[in-house]
Amino acid sequence: QRIKNNQLKAAEHKKQELKNMKIRQKEKEEDLNKKKGIVKEINQNKGIILENKEKMKKATEYFDVTYTNYEKDLSSQLDLEYAKDSYIRSIKDYINSEFNYNIALINLEMSMHEHLIDYHDDAEHAAEFHEGEEGESMSKFIKCGKKHKH
């Protein structure tokens, strides 16, 4: 009787272990699928950033041309306002795409429980060298390159 009880307990224990293994395997698969989805989102956002950067460049060029034409009385105030609106919208779209990309990176970092990028260096750099540049052309700021002297 004692042997049967031990065998039953061992069988129940193995059954529970198998059940727990299946649960852990399912959790791992779900976690992997989540990470794959985030990586896909990151890659999509990279493409959107590039598109928006190009749109911003074109909007900057369009605004510059329109402004020059306006000064020469070759464009109307309405043309100038439209060009300015396009330029501002392109900056907003670019910033939003960068934001979405960074959020996706943060989500991936959180799912992996580790940092992928050191944001501290970039934040310190921006605070030290780019404070007060909000009024300057965003395209100049983006092409920074971090080649400053102290």
PDB file of C-alpha atoms in Angstrom:
ATOM      1  CA  GLN A   1       0.000   0.000   0.000  1.00  0.00           C
ATOM      2  CA  ARG A   2       2.795   2.377   0.894  1.00  0.00           C
ATOM      3  CA  ILE A   3       4.563   1.664  -2.413  1.00  0.00           C
ATOM      4  CA  LYS A   4       1.318   2.352  -4.313  1.00  0.00           C
ATOM      5  CA  ASN A   5       0.870   5.648  -2.477  1.00  0.00           C
ATOM      6  CA  ASN A   6       4.442   6.658  -3.312  1.00  0.00           C
ATOM      7  CA  GLN A   7       3.927   5.663  -6.945  1.00  0.00           C
ATOM      8  CA  LEU A   8       0.687   7.670  -7.100  1.00  0.00           C
ATOM      9  CA  LYS A   9       2.403  10.684  -5.534  1.00  0.00           C
ATOM     10  CA  ALA A  10       5.305  10.365  -7.991  1.00  0.00           C
ATOM     11  CA  ALA A  11       2.881  10.087 -10.901  1.00  0.00           C
ATOM     12  CA  GLU A  12       0.916  13.122  -9.693  1.00  0.00           C
ATOM     13  CA  HIS A  13       4.182  15.037  -9.238  1.00  0.00           C
ATOM     14  CA  LYS A  14       5.311  14.162 -12.787  1.00  0.00           C
ATOM     15  CA  LYS A  15       1.891  15.104 -14.127  1.00  0.00           C
ATOM     16  CA  GLN A  16       2.112  18.489 -12.367  1.00  0.00           C
ATOM     17  CA  GLU A  17       5.689  18.999 -13.635  1.00  0.00           C
ATOM     18  CA  LEU A  18       4.558  18.300 -17.194  1.00  0.00           C
ATOM     19  CA  LYS A  19       1.668  20.712 -16.791  1.00  0.00           C
ATOM     20  CA  ASN A  20       4.034  23.390 -15.429  1.00  0.00           C
ATOM     21  CA  MET A  21       6.476  22.789 -18.305  1.00  0.00           C
ATOM     22  CA  LYS A  22       3.674  23.276 -20.832  1.00  0.00           C
ATOM     23  CA  ILE A  23       2.640  26.520 -19.104  1.00  0.00           C
ATOM     24  CA  ARG A  24       6.240  27.816 -19.106  1.00  0.00           C
ATOM     25  CA  GLN A  25       6.651  26.847 -22.771  1.00  0.00           C
ATOM     26  CA  LYS A  26       3.458  28.696 -23.684  1.00  0.00           C
ATOM     27  CA  GLU A  27       4.623  31.763 -21.718  1.00  0.00           C
ATOM     28  CA  LYS A  28       8.001  31.663 -23.508  1.00  0.00           C
ATOM     29  CA  GLU A  29       6.290  31.451 -26.902  1.00  0.00           C
ATOM     30  CA  GLU A  30       4.001  34.360 -26.025  1.00  0.00           C
ATOM     31  CA  ASP A  31       6.995  36.393 -24.820  1.00  0.00           C
ATOM     32  CA  LEU A  32       8.933  35.613 -28.002  1.00  0.00           C
ATOM     33  CA  ASN A  33       5.962  36.579 -30.166  1.00  0.00           C
ATOM     34  CA  LYS A  34       5.629  39.842 -28.235  1.00  0.00           C
ATOM     35  CA  LYS A  35       9.311  40.617 -28.798  1.00  0.00           C
ATOM     36  CA  LYS A  36       9.017  39.755 -32.497  1.00  0.00           C
ATOM     37  CA  GLY A  37       6.073  42.148 -32.758  1.00  0.00           C
ATOM     38  CA  ILE A  38       8.057  44.920 -31.071  1.00  0.00           C
ATOM     39  CA  VAL A  39      11.055  44.342 -33.361  1.00  0.00           C
ATOM     40  CA  LYS A  40       8.708  44.535 -36.355  1.00  0.00           C
ATOM     41  CA  GLU A  41       7.308  47.803 -34.972  1.00  0.00           C
ATOM     42  CA  ILE A  42      10.849  49.175 -34.500  1.00  0.00           C
ATOM     43  CA  ASN A  43      11.754  48.353 -38.091  1.00  0.00           C
ATOM     44  CA  GLN A  44       8.543  49.914 -39.388  1.00  0.00           C
ATOM     45  CA  ASN A  45       9.233  53.048 -37.361  1.00  0.00           C
ATOM     46  CA  LYS A  46      12.760  53.250 -38.798  1.00  0.00           C
ATOM     47  CA  GLY A  47      11.237  53.362 -42.269  1.00  0.00           C
ATOM     48  CA  ILE A  48       8.720  55.995 -41.212  1.00  0.00           C
ATOM     49  CA  ILE A  49      11.519  58.105 -39.707  1.00  0.00           C
ATOM     50  CA  LEU A  50      13.430  58.015 -42.992  1.00  0.00           C
ATOM     51  CA  GLU A  51      10.296  58.937 -44.949  1.00  0.00           C
ATOM     52  CA  ASN A  52       9.484  61.797 -42.590  1.00  0.00           C
ATOM     53  CA  LYS A  53      13.067  63.046 -42.647  1.00  0.00           C
ATOM     54  CA  GLU A  54      12.902  63.228 -46.441  1.00  0.00           C
ATOM     55  CA  LYS A  55       9.502  64.961 -46.292  1.00  0.00           C
ATOM     56  CA  MET A  56      10.917  67.457 -43.810  1.00  0.00           C
ATOM     57  CA  LYS A  57      13.863  68.151 -46.119  1.00  0.00           C
ATOM     58  CA  LYS A  58      11.513  68.756 -49.050  1.00  0.00           C
ATOM     59  CA  ALA A  59       9.217  70.940 -46.931  1.00  0.00           C
ATOM     60  CA  THR A  60      12.245  72.988 -45.825  1.00  0.00           C
ATOM     61  CA  GLU A  61      13.339  73.458 -49.429  1.00  0.00           C
ATOM     62  CA  TYR A  62       9.777  74.347 -50.462  1.00  0.00           C
ATOM     63  CA  PHE A  63       9.506  76.896 -47.667  1.00  0.00           C
ATOM     64  CA  ASP A  64      12.886  78.444 -48.554  1.00  0.00           C
ATOM     65  CA  VAL A  65      11.915  78.773 -52.225  1.00  0.00           C
ATOM     66  CA  THR A  66       8.475  80.132 -51.394  1.00  0.00           C
ATOM     67  CA  TYR A  67       9.929  82.626 -48.928  1.00  0.00           C
ATOM     68  CA  THR A  68      12.466  83.825 -51.497  1.00  0.00           C
ATOM     69  CA  ASN A  69       9.700  84.153 -54.077  1.00  0.00           C
ATOM     70  CA  TYR A  70       7.501  85.994 -51.562  1.00  0.00           C
ATOM     71  CA  GLU A  71      10.266  88.519 -50.915  1.00  0.00           C
ATOM     72  CA  LYS A  72      10.471  89.092 -54.689  1.00  0.00           C
ATOM     73  CA  ASP A  73       6.654  89.391 -54.944  1.00  0.00           C
ATOM     74  CA  LEU A  74       6.498  86.151 -56.948  1.00  0.00           C
ATOM     75  CA  SER A  75       4.451  84.306 -54.282  1.00  0.00           C
ATOM     76  CA  SER A  76       1.444  85.359 -52.257  1.00  0.00           C
ATOM     77  CA  GLN A  77       0.988  85.491 -48.493  1.00  0.00           C
ATOM     78  CA  LEU A  78      -1.262  82.452 -48.858  1.00  0.00           C
ATOM     79  CA  ASP A  79       1.519  80.528 -50.635  1.00  0.00           C
ATOM     80  CA  LEU A  80       3.904  81.447 -47.850  1.00  0.00           C
ATOM     81  CA  GLU A  81       1.449  80.360 -45.137  1.00  0.00           C
ATOM     82  CA  TYR A  82       0.863  77.062 -46.909  1.00  0.00           C
ATOM     83  CA  ALA A  83       4.633  76.453 -47.167  1.00  0.00           C
ATOM     84  CA  LYS A  84       5.104  77.334 -43.497  1.00  0.00           C
ATOM     85  CA  ASP A  85       2.261  75.021 -42.490  1.00  0.00           C
ATOM     86  CA  SER A  86       3.786  72.180 -44.528  1.00  0.00           C
ATOM     87  CA  TYR A  87       7.167  72.799 -42.932  1.00  0.00           C
ATOM     88  CA  ILE A  88       5.761  72.800 -39.391  1.00  0.00           C
ATOM     89  CA  ARG A  89       3.658  69.693 -40.064  1.00  0.00           C
ATOM     90  CA  SER A  90       6.720  67.882 -41.454  1.00  0.00           C
ATOM     91  CA  ILE A  91       8.693  68.676 -38.299  1.00  0.00           C
ATOM     92  CA  LYS A  92       5.829  67.448 -36.136  1.00  0.00           C
ATOM     93  CA  ASP A  93       5.539  64.228 -38.147  1.00  0.00           C
ATOM     94  CA  TYR A  94       9.270  63.638 -37.901  1.00  0.00           C
ATOM     95  CA  ILE A  95       9.318  64.206 -34.141  1.00  0.00           C
ATOM     96  CA  ASN A  96       6.303  61.913 -33.695  1.00  0.00           C
ATOM     97  CA  SER A  97       8.004  59.165 -35.704  1.00  0.00           C
ATOM     98  CA  GLU A  98      11.152  59.498 -33.571  1.00  0.00           C
ATOM     99  CA  PHE A  99       8.972  59.364 -30.452  1.00  0.00           C
ATOM    100  CA  ASN A 100       7.185  56.206 -31.644  1.00  0.00           C
ATOM    101  CA  TYR A 101      10.517  54.591 -32.513  1.00  0.00           C
ATOM    102  CA  ASN A 102      11.918  55.365 -29.062  1.00  0.00           C
ATOM    103  CA  ILE A 103       8.786  54.051 -27.340  1.00  0.00           C
ATOM    104  CA  ALA A 104       9.121  50.800 -29.296  1.00  0.00           C
ATOM    105  CA  LEU A 105      12.785  50.560 -28.248  1.00  0.00           C
ATOM    106  CA  ILE A 106      11.821  51.133 -24.630  1.00  0.00           C
ATOM    107  CA  ASN A 107       9.135  48.436 -24.901  1.00  0.00           C
ATOM    108  CA  LEU A 108      11.727  46.018 -26.269  1.00  0.00           C
ATOM    109  CA  GLU A 109      14.161  46.928 -23.507  1.00  0.00           C
ATOM    110  CA  MET A 110      11.483  46.362 -20.895  1.00  0.00           C
ATOM    111  CA  SER A 111      10.541  42.999 -22.390  1.00  0.00           C
ATOM    112  CA  MET A 112      14.211  41.955 -22.416  1.00  0.00           C
ATOM    113  CA  HIS A 113      14.920  43.488 -18.989  1.00  0.00           C
ATOM    114  CA  GLU A 114      18.062  45.250 -20.268  1.00  0.00           C
ATOM    115  CA  HIS A 115      19.150  48.521 -21.874  1.00  0.00           C
ATOM    116  CA  LEU A 116      19.869  48.511 -25.601  1.00  0.00           C
ATOM    117  CA  ILE A 117      20.909  52.142 -25.936  1.00  0.00           C
ATOM    118  CA  ASP A 118      22.618  54.539 -23.538  1.00  0.00           C
ATOM    119  CA  TYR A 119      20.316  57.562 -23.645  1.00  0.00           C
ATOM    120  CA  HIS A 120      22.195  59.400 -20.916  1.00  0.00           C
ATOM    121  CA  ASP A 121      25.092  60.443 -23.176  1.00  0.00           C
ATOM    122  CA  ASP A 122      22.706  61.752 -25.841  1.00  0.00           C
ATOM    123  CA  ALA A 123      20.611  63.612 -23.265  1.00  0.00           C
ATOM    124  CA  GLU A 124      23.671  65.238 -21.706  1.00  0.00           C
ATOM    125  CA  HIS A 125      24.956  66.190 -25.163  1.00  0.00           C
ATOM    126  CA  ALA A 126      21.641  67.772 -26.148  1.00  0.00           C
ATOM    127  CA  ALA A 127      21.420  69.694 -22.873  1.00  0.00           C
ATOM    128  CA  GLU A 128      24.988  70.987 -23.163  1.00  0.00           C
ATOM    129  CA  PHE A 129      25.215  71.885 -26.842  1.00  0.00           C
ATOM    130  CA  HIS A 130      21.691  72.361 -28.180  1.00  0.00           C
ATOM    131  CA  GLU A 131      19.879  74.281 -25.466  1.00  0.00           C
ATOM    132  CA  GLY A 132      17.861  77.110 -26.970  1.00  0.00           C
ATOM    133  CA  GLU A 133      18.000  75.869 -30.570  1.00  0.00           C
ATOM    134  CA  GLU A 134      14.239  75.453 -30.820  1.00  0.00           C
ATOM    135  CA  GLY A 135      14.039  78.449 -33.145  1.00  0.00           C
ATOM    136  CA  GLU A 136      16.732  77.194 -35.504  1.00  0.00           C
ATOM    137  CA  SER A 137      16.063  74.919 -38.430  1.00  0.00           C
ATOM    138  CA  MET A 138      15.279  71.400 -37.230  1.00  0.00           C
ATOM    139  CA  SER A 139      17.164  69.949 -40.168  1.00  0.00           C
ATOM    140  CA  LYS A 140      20.391  71.605 -38.951  1.00  0.00           C
ATOM    141  CA  PHE A 141      19.851  70.163 -35.477  1.00  0.00           C
ATOM    142  CA  ILE A 142      19.284  66.672 -36.822  1.00  0.00           C
ATOM    143  CA  LYS A 143      22.580  66.716 -38.716  1.00  0.00           C
ATOM    144  CA  CYS A 144      24.533  67.579 -35.555  1.00  0.00           C
ATOM    145  CA  GLY A 145      27.230  64.879 -35.624  1.00  0.00           C
ATOM    146  CA  LYS A 146      28.359  65.666 -32.034  1.00  0.00           C
ATOM    147  CA  LYS A 147      31.617  67.416 -33.056  1.00  0.00           C
ATOM    148  CA  HIS A 148      31.704  70.188 -30.455  1.00  0.00           C
ATOM    149  CA  LYS A 149      34.629  71.552 -28.457  1.00  0.00           C
ATOM    150  CA  HIS A 150      34.298  72.376 -24.773  1.00  0.00           C
TER     151      HIS A 150
END
